[in-house]
Structure formats: C-alpha cells, structure tokens
Coordinates of C-alpha atoms and ligand atoms in Angstrom, one line a residue:
Chain A
M688 CA -83.1 40.5 -20.9
I689 CA -83.1 39.1 -16.9
A690 CA -84.2 35.6 -16.4
F691 CA -84.2 33.9 -12.7
E692 CA -84.9 30.2 -12.3
N693 CA -85.4 28.7 -9.2
V694 CA -82.9 31.0 -7.5
G695 CA -81.8 30.5 -4.1
L696 CA -79.4 32.4 -2.0
R697 CA -78.2 32.1 1.4
Y698 CA -74.9 33.6 3.0
G699 CA -72.5 31.0 4.4
H700 CA -74.5 28.6 6.5
G701 CA -77.1 31.1 7.4
P702 CA -80.8 30.9 6.4
E703 CA -82.2 30.9 2.8
I704 CA -82.6 34.9 2.2
L705 CA -83.9 34.4 -1.4
K706 CA -86.1 31.2 -1.9
D707 CA -86.9 29.9 -5.2
L708 CA -87.3 33.0 -7.3
T709 CA -88.5 32.8 -10.9
F710 CA -89.0 35.7 -12.9
T711 CA -88.1 37.4 -16.0
I712 CA -87.7 41.1 -16.8
D713 CA -88.0 42.7 -20.3
P714 CA -85.6 45.0 -22.0
G715 CA -86.8 48.3 -21.4
S716 CA -88.9 47.8 -18.4
F717 CA -89.2 49.5 -15.2
H718 CA -89.7 47.7 -11.8
F719 CA -89.6 49.0 -8.4
L720 CA -88.3 46.5 -5.9
T721 CA -90.0 46.6 -2.5
G722 CA -90.3 44.8 0.8
P723 CA -89.5 45.2 4.5
S724 CA -85.9 46.1 5.7
G725 CA -84.1 42.8 5.9
S726 CA -86.0 41.1 3.3
G727 CA -83.3 40.7 0.5
K728 CA -83.5 43.9 -1.7
T729 CA -79.9 44.6 -1.7
S730 CA -79.0 40.8 -1.9
L731 CA -81.3 40.5 -5.1
L732 CA -79.4 43.7 -6.3
R733 CA -76.2 41.9 -5.7
L734 CA -77.1 39.1 -8.0
L735 CA -77.8 41.3 -10.5
L736 CA -74.6 43.1 -10.2
L737 CA -72.8 39.8 -10.6
S738 CA -71.2 40.4 -7.3
L739 CA -73.0 37.2 -5.6
K740 CA -73.4 33.9 -7.2
P741 CA -76.7 32.3 -6.3
T742 CA -76.4 29.2 -4.0
R743 CA -78.9 27.4 -6.3
G744 CA -80.9 27.8 -9.6
T745 CA -79.6 30.0 -12.7
V746 CA -79.5 33.8 -13.4
S747 CA -79.1 34.6 -17.0
M748 CA -78.6 38.1 -18.2
F749 CA -78.1 39.5 -21.9
G750 CA -78.8 36.0 -22.9
E751 CA -75.8 34.6 -20.9
D752 CA -75.9 32.1 -17.9
V753 CA -73.9 34.3 -15.6
T754 CA -73.1 31.8 -12.7
R755 CA -70.7 30.5 -14.8
L756 CA -69.0 33.5 -16.5
D757 CA -65.4 33.7 -16.1
Q758 CA -63.7 37.0 -14.3
D759 CA -63.0 38.9 -17.6
R760 CA -66.2 38.1 -19.1
L761 CA -68.1 39.1 -16.0
L762 CA -66.3 42.4 -15.8
Q763 CA -67.1 42.8 -19.4
M764 CA -70.7 42.5 -18.4
R765 CA -70.8 44.9 -15.7
R766 CA -69.9 47.7 -18.2
H767 CA -73.6 47.2 -19.4
I768 CA -74.9 47.7 -15.7
G769 CA -75.1 50.9 -13.5
I770 CA -75.5 50.7 -10.0
V771 CA -76.5 53.2 -7.4
F772 CA -75.5 51.6 -4.0
Q773 CA -77.3 52.1 -0.8
E774 CA -74.4 53.4 1.0
F775 CA -73.2 55.4 -2.2
R776 CA -69.5 54.0 -2.2
L777 CA -68.1 57.1 -3.8
L778 CA -64.3 57.1 -3.5
D779 CA -63.4 59.6 -1.0
H780 CA -60.1 60.9 -2.3
L781 CA -61.6 62.0 -5.7
T782 CA -63.6 65.0 -6.5
T783 CA -67.5 64.8 -7.3
F784 CA -66.6 65.4 -10.9
E785 CA -64.0 62.8 -11.1
N786 CA -66.3 60.3 -8.8
V787 CA -69.0 60.8 -11.7
A788 CA -66.5 60.7 -14.7
L789 CA -64.9 57.3 -13.2
P790 CA -67.0 54.8 -15.3
L791 CA -66.2 56.8 -18.4
R792 CA -62.4 56.7 -17.2
V793 CA -62.0 53.2 -16.8
R794 CA -63.5 52.7 -20.1
G795 CA -60.1 54.5 -21.3
Q796 CA -62.1 57.8 -22.5
S797 CA -59.9 60.9 -22.3
E798 CA -61.3 63.9 -20.0
V799 CA -61.5 66.0 -22.9
S800 CA -63.9 63.5 -24.4
Y801 CA -66.5 63.3 -21.5
R802 CA -66.0 66.6 -19.4
A803 CA -68.8 68.6 -21.0
N804 CA -71.0 65.5 -20.6
V805 CA -70.2 65.1 -16.9
E806 CA -70.8 68.7 -16.3
E807 CA -74.1 68.7 -17.8
L808 CA -75.3 65.7 -15.7
L809 CA -73.9 67.3 -12.5
D810 CA -75.7 70.5 -13.4
W811 CA -78.8 68.4 -14.1
V812 CA -78.8 66.6 -10.6
G813 CA -78.0 70.1 -9.0
L814 CA -74.5 69.7 -8.4
G815 CA -73.0 72.0 -10.8
D816 CA -71.4 74.0 -8.1
R817 CA -70.1 71.0 -6.0
M818 CA -67.9 69.5 -9.0
E819 CA -64.5 70.3 -7.0
A820 CA -65.8 69.1 -3.7
Y821 CA -65.0 66.0 -2.2
P822 CA -67.5 63.7 -0.9
S823 CA -66.8 63.8 2.7
L824 CA -68.1 67.5 2.4
L825 CA -71.2 66.5 0.6
S826 CA -74.5 66.2 2.3
G827 CA -76.4 62.8 2.2
G828 CA -78.2 63.9 -0.4
E829 CA -75.7 65.5 -2.6
K830 CA -73.7 62.5 -2.2
Q831 CA -76.6 60.4 -3.1
R832 CA -77.4 62.5 -6.6
A833 CA -73.5 62.0 -7.1
A834 CA -73.8 58.2 -6.8
I835 CA -76.9 58.5 -9.6
A836 CA -74.8 60.4 -11.5
R837 CA -71.9 58.0 -11.5
A838 CA -74.4 54.9 -12.1
V839 CA -76.0 56.8 -15.5
I840 CA -73.0 58.6 -16.8
A841 CA -72.2 55.6 -19.0
K842 CA -75.7 54.9 -20.1
P843 CA -76.1 51.4 -19.1
D844 CA -78.6 49.0 -20.3
I845 CA -79.8 48.1 -16.8
L846 CA -79.6 50.2 -13.9
L847 CA -79.8 48.8 -10.6
A848 CA -80.8 51.7 -7.9
D849 CA -80.6 50.5 -4.1
E850 CA -82.9 53.2 -2.3
P851 CA -81.6 55.9 -4.4
T852 CA -84.3 58.6 -2.9
G853 CA -83.6 57.6 0.7
N854 CA -81.9 60.8 1.6
V855 CA -83.6 63.2 -0.4
D856 CA -86.8 65.6 0.2
P857 CA -89.7 64.5 -1.4
G858 CA -89.1 67.3 -4.4
L859 CA -86.0 66.3 -5.2
S860 CA -86.8 62.3 -5.1
E861 CA -89.6 63.1 -7.7
R862 CA -87.0 64.9 -9.8
L863 CA -84.5 62.0 -9.4
L864 CA -87.4 59.5 -10.3
H865 CA -88.0 61.6 -13.6
L866 CA -84.3 61.3 -14.3
F867 CA -84.6 57.6 -14.2
E868 CA -87.8 57.7 -16.5
E869 CA -86.0 59.7 -19.0
L870 CA -83.4 57.2 -19.2
N871 CA -85.8 54.6 -19.4
R872 CA -87.5 56.0 -22.3
M873 CA -84.3 56.1 -23.9
G874 CA -84.2 52.3 -23.3
T875 CA -82.4 51.5 -20.0
T876 CA -83.9 48.9 -18.1
I877 CA -84.6 50.0 -14.5
I878 CA -84.9 48.1 -11.2
L879 CA -85.3 50.5 -8.4
A880 CA -85.4 49.4 -4.8
T881 CA -87.4 51.6 -2.4
H882 CA -89.3 51.8 0.6
E883 CA -91.2 54.9 0.0
L884 CA -95.0 54.1 -0.7
G885 CA -95.5 57.6 -1.8
L886 CA -93.4 57.0 -4.9
L887 CA -94.8 53.6 -5.5
D888 CA -98.1 55.2 -5.6
K889 CA -97.3 58.0 -7.6
F890 CA -95.3 56.1 -10.4
G891 CA -97.2 53.3 -11.3
Y892 CA -94.5 51.0 -12.4
P893 CA -94.8 47.2 -11.6
R894 CA -93.6 46.1 -8.4
M895 CA -91.7 43.3 -7.0
L896 CA -92.6 42.8 -3.6
L897 CA -90.1 40.5 -1.3
N898 CA -91.2 38.9 1.7
D899 CA -89.8 36.1 3.5
G900 CA -87.6 35.2 0.6
E901 CA -90.3 34.9 -2.1
M902 CA -91.2 37.4 -4.5
I903 CA -94.6 38.5 -5.6
I904 CA -95.0 40.8 -8.6
H905 CA -97.7 43.6 -8.9
E906 CA -97.9 44.3 -12.6
Chain B
M410 CA -66.9 77.9 -11.2
S411 CA -65.5 79.7 -14.3
E412 CA -64.3 77.7 -17.3
G413 CA -60.7 79.0 -16.5
I414 CA -60.8 77.5 -13.0
R415 CA -62.0 74.4 -14.6
L416 CA -59.4 74.2 -16.9
G417 CA -56.8 74.3 -14.1
F418 CA -58.2 70.8 -12.8
S419 CA -57.8 69.1 -16.1
R420 CA -55.5 66.6 -14.7
P421 CA -57.5 63.6 -13.0
G422 CA -56.7 62.8 -9.7
P423 CA -54.8 59.4 -9.4
I424 CA -57.4 56.7 -8.8
V425 CA -54.9 54.9 -6.1
P426 CA -54.4 57.7 -3.5
A427 CA -50.6 58.3 -3.4
Q428 CA -50.7 58.2 0.7
S429 CA -52.5 54.9 0.8
V430 CA -49.7 52.9 -0.8
A431 CA -47.4 52.1 2.1
G432 CA -45.1 54.3 -0.1
R433 CA -42.7 55.8 2.2
T434 CA -41.8 52.6 4.2
L435 CA -41.8 50.6 1.0
M436 CA -39.4 53.0 -0.7
L437 CA -37.1 53.1 2.4
L438 CA -37.1 49.4 2.3
I439 CA -36.2 49.4 -1.1
G440 CA -33.6 51.9 -0.9
I441 CA -31.8 49.9 2.0
M442 CA -31.9 46.9 -0.1
T443 CA -30.4 48.6 -3.0
F444 CA -27.6 50.2 -0.8
L445 CA -26.9 46.5 0.3
S446 CA -26.9 45.0 -3.1
C447 CA -24.8 47.8 -4.3
V448 CA -22.4 47.6 -1.5
T449 CA -22.0 43.6 -1.8
F450 CA -21.5 44.0 -5.6
G451 CA -19.0 46.9 -5.2
G452 CA -17.0 44.9 -2.4
V453 CA -17.1 41.6 -4.5
L454 CA -15.8 43.6 -7.5
L455 CA -12.9 45.1 -5.5
V456 CA -12.0 41.9 -3.8
Q457 CA -12.0 40.3 -7.3
K458 CA -10.0 43.3 -9.0
S459 CA -7.6 43.3 -6.2
A460 CA -7.1 39.5 -6.3
V461 CA -6.2 39.5 -9.7
G462 CA -3.9 42.3 -9.3
W463 CA -2.2 40.7 -6.7
S464 CA -2.0 37.5 -8.2
A465 CA -0.3 39.3 -11.3
D466 CA 2.1 41.0 -9.0
V467 CA 3.0 38.0 -7.1
G468 CA 3.3 36.1 -10.0
R469 CA 5.8 38.4 -11.5
E470 CA 8.7 37.3 -9.0
V471 CA 10.4 34.6 -7.6
T472 CA 12.3 34.0 -4.4
V473 CA 15.3 32.1 -4.0
Q474 CA 16.1 31.5 -0.1
I475 CA 19.9 30.9 0.8
R476 CA 20.6 29.6 4.5
P477 CA 23.8 29.7 5.7
V478 CA 25.5 26.3 5.9
D479 CA 28.6 25.4 7.4
G480 CA 31.6 25.1 5.1
E481 CA 29.9 27.1 2.3
V482 CA 30.5 30.9 2.0
L483 CA 27.2 32.7 2.1
E484 CA 28.1 35.8 -0.1
S485 CA 29.6 33.7 -2.9
N486 CA 26.6 31.5 -2.8
I487 CA 24.3 34.4 -3.3
R488 CA 26.5 36.1 -6.2
L489 CA 26.3 32.3 -7.6
V490 CA 22.3 32.4 -7.5
I491 CA 22.5 35.6 -9.0
S492 CA 24.5 34.6 -11.9
L493 CA 22.5 31.5 -12.6
A494 CA 19.1 33.2 -12.4
E495 CA 20.0 36.0 -14.9
A496 CA 21.1 33.4 -17.3
V497 CA 17.8 31.7 -17.3
P498 CA 15.3 32.8 -20.1
G499 CA 12.3 35.1 -19.0
V500 CA 14.2 36.3 -16.2
A501 CA 14.6 40.2 -16.1
S502 CA 16.8 40.7 -12.9
A503 CA 17.7 39.3 -9.8
H504 CA 18.8 41.0 -6.7
A505 CA 19.7 39.9 -3.2
L506 CA 18.1 41.6 -0.2
S507 CA 20.7 43.1 2.1
L508 CA 20.8 42.1 5.4
E509 CA 19.2 45.4 6.6
E510 CA 16.0 44.7 4.3
S511 CA 15.8 40.9 5.5
Q512 CA 15.9 42.3 9.0
S513 CA 13.2 44.8 8.3
L514 CA 11.1 42.1 6.9
L515 CA 11.3 40.1 10.2
E516 CA 10.9 43.4 12.3
P517 CA 7.0 42.8 12.7
W518 CA 7.5 39.5 14.1
L519 CA 10.5 39.9 16.2
G520 CA 10.3 43.6 17.1
A521 CA 12.8 46.5 16.3
G522 CA 16.1 47.0 17.6
L523 CA 17.1 43.5 17.6
D524 CA 20.6 42.7 16.7
L525 CA 20.5 39.8 14.2
S526 CA 23.6 39.9 13.1
D527 CA 24.8 37.2 15.3
L528 CA 21.8 35.1 14.2
S529 CA 22.3 33.0 11.2
I530 CA 19.4 34.1 9.1
P531 CA 18.6 32.9 5.4
R532 CA 19.2 35.5 3.0
L533 CA 16.6 36.1 0.1
V534 CA 17.3 36.7 -3.9
I535 CA 14.5 38.2 -5.3
V536 CA 14.0 37.2 -9.1
R537 CA 11.8 39.3 -11.1
L538 CA 10.4 37.9 -14.3
S539 CA 10.0 39.6 -17.5
D540 CA 7.2 37.3 -18.6
P541 CA 5.9 34.8 -16.0
N542 CA 4.6 32.3 -18.7
A543 CA 7.7 32.3 -20.5
A544 CA 10.1 32.1 -17.8
D545 CA 11.8 28.8 -17.2
I546 CA 11.2 28.1 -13.5
A547 CA 12.1 24.5 -13.7
R548 CA 15.6 25.1 -15.2
L549 CA 16.3 27.8 -12.6
E550 CA 15.2 25.3 -10.2
S551 CA 17.6 22.4 -11.2
E552 CA 20.3 24.5 -11.8
I553 CA 20.4 26.2 -8.3
S554 CA 19.5 23.0 -6.6
A555 CA 23.1 22.0 -6.9
I556 CA 24.1 24.8 -4.1
A557 CA 23.8 23.8 -0.7
G558 CA 21.3 25.2 1.5
V559 CA 19.1 26.9 -1.4
S560 CA 15.7 26.7 -2.1
L561 CA 13.1 28.0 -4.6
E562 CA 10.0 29.7 -3.5
T563 CA 7.4 30.4 -6.4
H564 CA 4.7 31.7 -4.3
A565 CA 2.4 29.3 -6.2
A566 CA 0.8 28.0 -3.2
W567 CA 0.2 31.4 -1.9
R568 CA -1.3 32.4 -5.3
V569 CA -3.7 29.1 -5.0
Q570 CA -4.9 30.4 -1.8
L571 CA -5.5 33.8 -2.8
N572 CA -7.5 32.7 -5.6
T573 CA -9.5 30.1 -3.7
M574 CA -10.1 33.0 -0.9
A575 CA -11.0 35.5 -3.4
G576 CA -13.5 33.1 -5.3
T577 CA -15.0 32.4 -2.1
I578 CA -15.6 35.8 -1.3
V579 CA -17.1 36.3 -4.8
V580 CA -19.4 33.2 -4.4
S581 CA -20.7 34.4 -1.2
G582 CA -21.1 37.8 -2.6
I583 CA -23.2 36.7 -5.4
L584 CA -25.3 34.3 -2.9
V585 CA -25.9 37.3 -0.6
L586 CA -26.9 39.3 -3.5
A587 CA -29.3 36.8 -4.6
L588 CA -30.6 36.7 -1.1
I589 CA -31.0 40.4 -0.8
L590 CA -33.1 40.0 -4.0
V591 CA -35.3 37.4 -3.1
A592 CA -36.0 39.3 0.4
T593 CA -36.8 42.4 -1.8
A594 CA -39.3 40.5 -3.9
L595 CA -41.0 39.0 -0.5
A596 CA -41.3 42.4 1.0
I597 CA -42.7 43.9 -2.2
V598 CA -45.1 40.9 -2.3
F599 CA -46.4 41.6 1.3
A600 CA -46.4 45.4 0.9
T601 CA -48.5 45.1 -2.3
R602 CA -51.2 42.8 -0.9
G603 CA -51.1 45.0 2.1
T604 CA -51.9 48.1 -0.2
M605 CA -54.3 46.1 -2.2
S606 CA -56.2 45.0 1.2
T607 CA -56.2 48.6 2.3
N608 CA -57.5 49.8 -1.1
R609 CA -60.0 47.0 -1.3
E610 CA -62.7 49.3 -1.3
I611 CA -61.5 51.3 -4.3
V612 CA -60.8 47.9 -6.3
D613 CA -64.6 46.7 -5.5
V614 CA -65.9 49.8 -6.6
L615 CA -63.7 50.1 -9.8
H616 CA -65.1 46.4 -10.5
F617 CA -68.7 47.3 -10.0
I618 CA -68.3 50.2 -12.4
G619 CA -66.7 48.2 -15.2
A620 CA -63.0 48.6 -14.8
S621 CA -61.0 45.7 -16.2
N622 CA -58.2 44.0 -14.2
R623 CA -55.7 45.4 -16.7
F624 CA -56.8 48.8 -15.9
I625 CA -57.0 48.4 -12.2
A626 CA -53.6 46.7 -12.3
G627 CA -52.1 49.6 -14.2
E628 CA -53.1 52.0 -11.8
F629 CA -51.5 50.4 -9.1
Q630 CA -48.4 49.2 -11.1
G631 CA -47.5 52.8 -11.8
R632 CA -47.4 53.6 -8.1
F633 CA -45.0 50.6 -7.5
L634 CA -42.9 51.3 -10.4
M635 CA -42.3 54.8 -9.2
I636 CA -41.6 53.9 -5.7
G637 CA -39.1 51.2 -7.0
L638 CA -37.4 53.7 -9.1
R639 CA -37.1 56.1 -6.4
G640 CA -36.0 53.8 -3.5
G641 CA -33.7 52.1 -5.9
A642 CA -31.9 55.5 -7.0
F643 CA -31.7 56.7 -3.4
G644 CA -30.1 53.4 -2.6
G645 CA -27.7 53.5 -5.3
L646 CA -26.6 57.0 -4.8
A647 CA -26.1 56.1 -1.1
A648 CA -23.9 53.4 -2.1
I649 CA -21.8 55.6 -4.5
G650 CA -21.4 58.3 -1.6
F651 CA -20.4 55.4 0.5
F652 CA -17.6 54.3 -1.7
I653 CA -16.5 57.7 -2.0
A654 CA -16.2 58.3 1.6
V655 CA -14.4 54.8 2.4
G656 CA -12.1 55.8 -0.7
T657 CA -11.3 58.9 0.7
A658 CA -10.9 57.5 4.3
M659 CA -8.6 55.0 2.8
G660 CA -6.4 57.5 1.1
A661 CA -6.1 59.4 4.0
V662 CA -4.9 56.4 6.2
M663 CA -2.4 55.2 3.7
A664 CA -0.9 58.5 3.4
D665 CA 0.6 57.2 6.8
P666 CA 3.8 55.2 5.7
S667 CA 3.3 52.9 8.5
S668 CA 0.1 51.5 6.9
A669 CA 1.7 51.1 3.6
Q670 CA 0.9 47.5 4.0
L671 CA -2.6 48.3 4.2
G672 CA -2.4 50.1 0.6
F673 CA -0.9 46.9 -0.8
F674 CA -3.7 44.8 0.6
F675 CA -6.6 47.2 -0.4
G676 CA -5.0 48.3 -3.8
Q677 CA -6.8 51.1 -5.2
F678 CA -9.8 51.5 -3.3
A679 CA -11.7 52.6 -6.4
L680 CA -14.7 51.3 -8.0
G681 CA -14.3 52.6 -11.4
F682 CA -16.3 52.9 -14.3
D683 CA -17.4 49.3 -14.6
G684 CA -18.2 49.6 -10.6
L685 CA -20.4 52.8 -11.4
L686 CA -22.1 50.7 -14.3
G687 CA -22.8 48.0 -12.1
I688 CA -24.3 50.0 -9.5
A689 CA -26.6 51.6 -12.1
G690 CA -27.3 48.0 -13.5
V691 CA -28.4 46.9 -9.7
V692 CA -30.5 49.9 -9.3
M693 CA -32.3 48.9 -12.5
V694 CA -32.6 45.4 -11.4
I695 CA -34.2 46.4 -8.2
A696 CA -36.7 48.7 -9.9
G697 CA -37.5 46.3 -12.4
L698 CA -37.8 43.5 -9.7
T699 CA -40.4 46.0 -7.9
A700 CA -42.4 46.5 -10.9
I701 CA -42.8 42.7 -12.1
T702 CA -43.2 41.4 -8.5
S703 CA -45.8 44.1 -7.7
R704 CA -47.4 43.5 -11.1
L705 CA -47.6 39.8 -10.6
T706 CA -48.8 40.2 -6.9
V707 CA -51.6 42.7 -8.3
R708 CA -52.8 40.2 -11.0
R709 CA -53.0 37.6 -8.6
F710 CA -54.8 39.4 -6.1
L711 CA -57.4 40.8 -8.7
S712 CA -58.0 37.4 -10.2
Q713 CA -58.5 35.9 -6.8
L714 CA -61.6 38.6 -6.2
S715 CA -65.2 37.0 -7.3
Ligands
LIG515 N1 -73.0 39.7 3.7 C1 -73.7 39.3 4.6 N2 -73.4 38.2 5.2 C2 -74.5 37.5 5.8 N3 -75.9 38.0 5.8 C3 -76.1 38.9 5.2 C4 -75.1 39.9 4.2 N4 -75.8 40.9 3.9 C5 -76.9 40.5 4.2 N5 -77.3 39.5 4.9 C6 -78.4 39.4 5.7 O1 -79.4 39.0 4.6 C7 -80.6 39.6 4.9 C8 -81.2 40.4 3.7 O2 -80.5 41.6 3.6 P1 -80.5 42.7 2.5 O3 -79.6 43.8 2.8 O4 -80.4 42.0 1.2 O5 -81.8 43.5 3.0 P2 -82.6 44.6 2.4 O6 -84.0 44.3 1.7 O7 -81.7 45.4 1.4 O8 -82.6 45.5 3.7 P3 -83.0 47.2 3.8 O9 -84.1 47.6 3.5 O10 -82.8 47.4 5.4 O11 -81.9 47.7 2.9 C9 -80.6 40.2 6.2 O12 -81.0 39.6 7.2 C10 -79.0 40.3 6.5 O13 -78.8 40.3 7.7
LIG516 MG1 -80.8 47.1 1.3

C-alpha cells in the first residue's frame, strides 16, 4: 500500500532530515511512528500526505509513484487519506459540527445525508454537546478530538495521525486508541506518531523509530 | 441540544468566511469603477446624440450673406435673393433677418446698446430646406453669384468640424471605458490574490481533506460574483441618480432665457431608454468581468500550490 525507496528529504539547503528510508507498509496494518522531538515524524507524515515531495528516492502509494502525480490526481488521492495534524488545523469560522463534516461536504455530499453520521461520531468522541461551538472555545483536548473526528469521518483507507493523544488525559487517550483500533479492524491502514511510551507499551503494534534521519522498524 | 435547535442550523456556514474577503473595499472599488464607466458611457451617448441632432438641424438651413456694396440697393438685393432661393427645388422658405435681429446676433461680441445703423453690417437671408438631400444648393449658389456682394454659407465646414469633434469625444470615451475596465480587472486580480493569501490556511486545509480545486474555486468565486453584482448595481444606480440630478439642474438653468444658448448646446440632457439599457449593460459587463477575472485568478492561484 505504501512503499518508500531510498527516500531522502531536506528543507531548502538545510541538512537531510530523512536519509535513505526504505520500507513498505501493508494494507490494513497499524504502525506507531516514534522518535525524539525534531527527528522528522511530522515530515514523514507530510510525505505520506503528499504535501511534500522527497528530495530523492521514490514514494509510491496505492501502487502509484506519487512523486510524479499531477495536481488533480494528487488531490483525488488525498480522498483516501485521513490526517490528524499535530496542531489540529480546524477552521475557526466553522462550528465543530461543520469542521468534522467538511471532508464529506467537499466530496459533494449534502448535509441531510451526513448529519446523523457526524452527530454519532461526535457523540462517540465525547463532543455531542459541543457541536455548535467554535474551535476557539474548545479546550485543547476537545480540539484534538474534533480533529480526529474530521480525519476519520470519510472512512479513509490510510489514517495519518500526528500526536493525536498529546493533549488528552491517559483515560481518554486509551479510548481514542480504541477508536483507531476499531477503524483498523474495518480495514484502515494506520500510522500514528506519538511520544507516549505508555501507549506504545500498552498497544503492541509495530514501531517505526526515527533517529538521526534513519528508521528502525520494531515488529 | 434538541433536534429542533439542530434543525435551525441546517444551512452549513460558508467555507470562505464573509469578512475575510476584502469585501467592502472591493465592493466600493467596483462601485466607483462602475459609476465612472456609466458616466463615461452616458456622456459619450449624450454627445453622440446631440451631435447628430445639431448636425441635422444645421444641415436643414443655409445662409446667404449680402454685403452692402456701393451702387447696389441692399433691400432689392435681399428681395432678389429671396425670390431666387424660393424658386430652387428643395427649398421650403427663405426670409431675411431684420436689422434688429442681425444686431442681436452681434450683441454678445459688441455689447448691447450700440447703434449699428451707421455701420454697414451685412444682412442675412436664412434659407430653410425642406429636404437637405434633394435641395439643389449648387444651382442656388450659381444663381445668386451674379449679384454683387452676395455669398453662400452652407455650414458644411462647421458640420465637418462638429462631427470630427463628436467623433473624437466618442473615441476618447470608448478608450477611457476600456481603460477603466482594464484597471478594474487588475484591481480584482490583486484583491483576489490578497484574499487567497489571507485564506491560505483554509485553502491548505481544504486541499488536505480532499477538496478539488474546482470545489475551492467555486467557494471563492461565489463570493466575488456577489461582490461584483452588488458593487456594480450600486455604481449603476449612482450613475442614474447622477444623470437625473444633472438633468434637473440643467432644466432649472435653462428656464432662464439668458442661457437659452446652453439649451441649444446640451439639447435634451436626458439619457432616454437606450441610455438606461446601456447602463444596465455596463453593470452586467463589470459583474461578469469580476466573476471571470476572479475565477481565473483563483484557478491560477490554486494550480500554483503544490
Ligand atoms: N518547513 C520547514 N522548514 C525547515 N525546516 C523544517 C520545516 N519543518 C520541519 N523542519 C525541521 O525538520 C526537522 C524535523 O521536524 P519535524 O517537525 O518533522 O519533527 P518531529 O519529529 O515531528 O518533531 P516533534 O516531535 O517535535 O513534533 C526539525 O529539525 C525541524 O526544525
Ligand atoms: Mg511533529
């Protein structure tokens, strides 16, 4: 589903952040992505989101070399990818409900068709009573849950999550992981970046450890 | 959070926030540009209409000038000219201006109260043509040329000058109109790019969650079309108001007989139905220009993003 071959990445003329990564990720798998701060977790997720192009090597997803896609195809491919940003990136002028429904809306679905689904998901992540609130009024943890709900609402084939449990208490972070497990069981491939050793130990999924631009995979 | 309350929110909020589009400024700008375009258009139309009118009026008469010549009796020459003129086909009537009328024509230049009876000023015979095209001016000219001190003035030179002037004004007006449209388009390009930059985060997030350029462009274009239509309507209405106000003011001034001359120059200072139609057309053109320009700019901006 995802294959990296000798992928290198640098920003501008800076040092190489990712060096010579070669790995594959099978459909339906669940990986943790971990490593010290600044080791390039977010950068790797951006490569997977197709918002960065590698400076060398090839990245292929869904069997296509994504380094040479035109913009339209790239945008189409994004519809199969869900993303939880480290800094959430909710749209401030839309309510929680509207933010979460946005991926469906941009796919041309009408509100009548998705309202019930969105409400159900918001209930599930514990935001049932914050639907009409604007992001600026949400707590960090509430924003995080809204961001997660937005990432999963369209049932993506691949879910990329950048520190999705960074702002919630351990109890909720476990519940959120169970949500990810649930999605994974339904077939979504998941790559979840996190620092939290507790989670890594509790859920024994394979770890991709980034360090000094190199990756070691612990199965 | 009852169902009832939720139903009240069933219209989703706009994806591009209304206040983030430099809306008011752009609307004002489009309004002003529309106003200028409409006034230019209206002005050109009035000049064109008046010129055609004047030209036709002036073309409908010729003037014969009879200078006093020693050994000739002025009054009998005048009668001779009148009878010759009336015999020419296409001439409706001919009459001499009285001494007083001639004098009053000179008044603006020489001042009132001057006794001109001692001066030997030329006398004028106004020949009205029933049909300017069929009138045999050449025959009239040759017949009266036998009389000493007589010359014919067909106003042809004046009409050519008038038409040239009107033509120049029309061409200049069209040029000004074109420049205003270009300036408007440029302003819209800048405003659109500015708006896209301020909303870059929204554009990026939309891209990341799978929105196509078509979708994003549609969200932005809708905004700009509304701004274009509102600004255009505002400018068009202001222009119509302007012409009504000027027309009314002109009417008040013309009521004063001393400025009857002005009345002649400005003719009827009314746009008429075609003028209103033209203004509506200008508004449509500007709204369309806004829509198309912003559409192209948005598309271009989006396709330049990685
Ligand atoms: N847009 C950018 N331009 C230049 N350098 C960047 C950019 N984004 C990230 N970097 C650099 O790349 C390196 C990796 O950053 P990245 O955000 O991928 O790390 P991370 O593993 O996600 O860190 P954290 O755990 O703190 O989120 C850092 O040294 C960072 O300074
Ligand atoms: Mg990061």
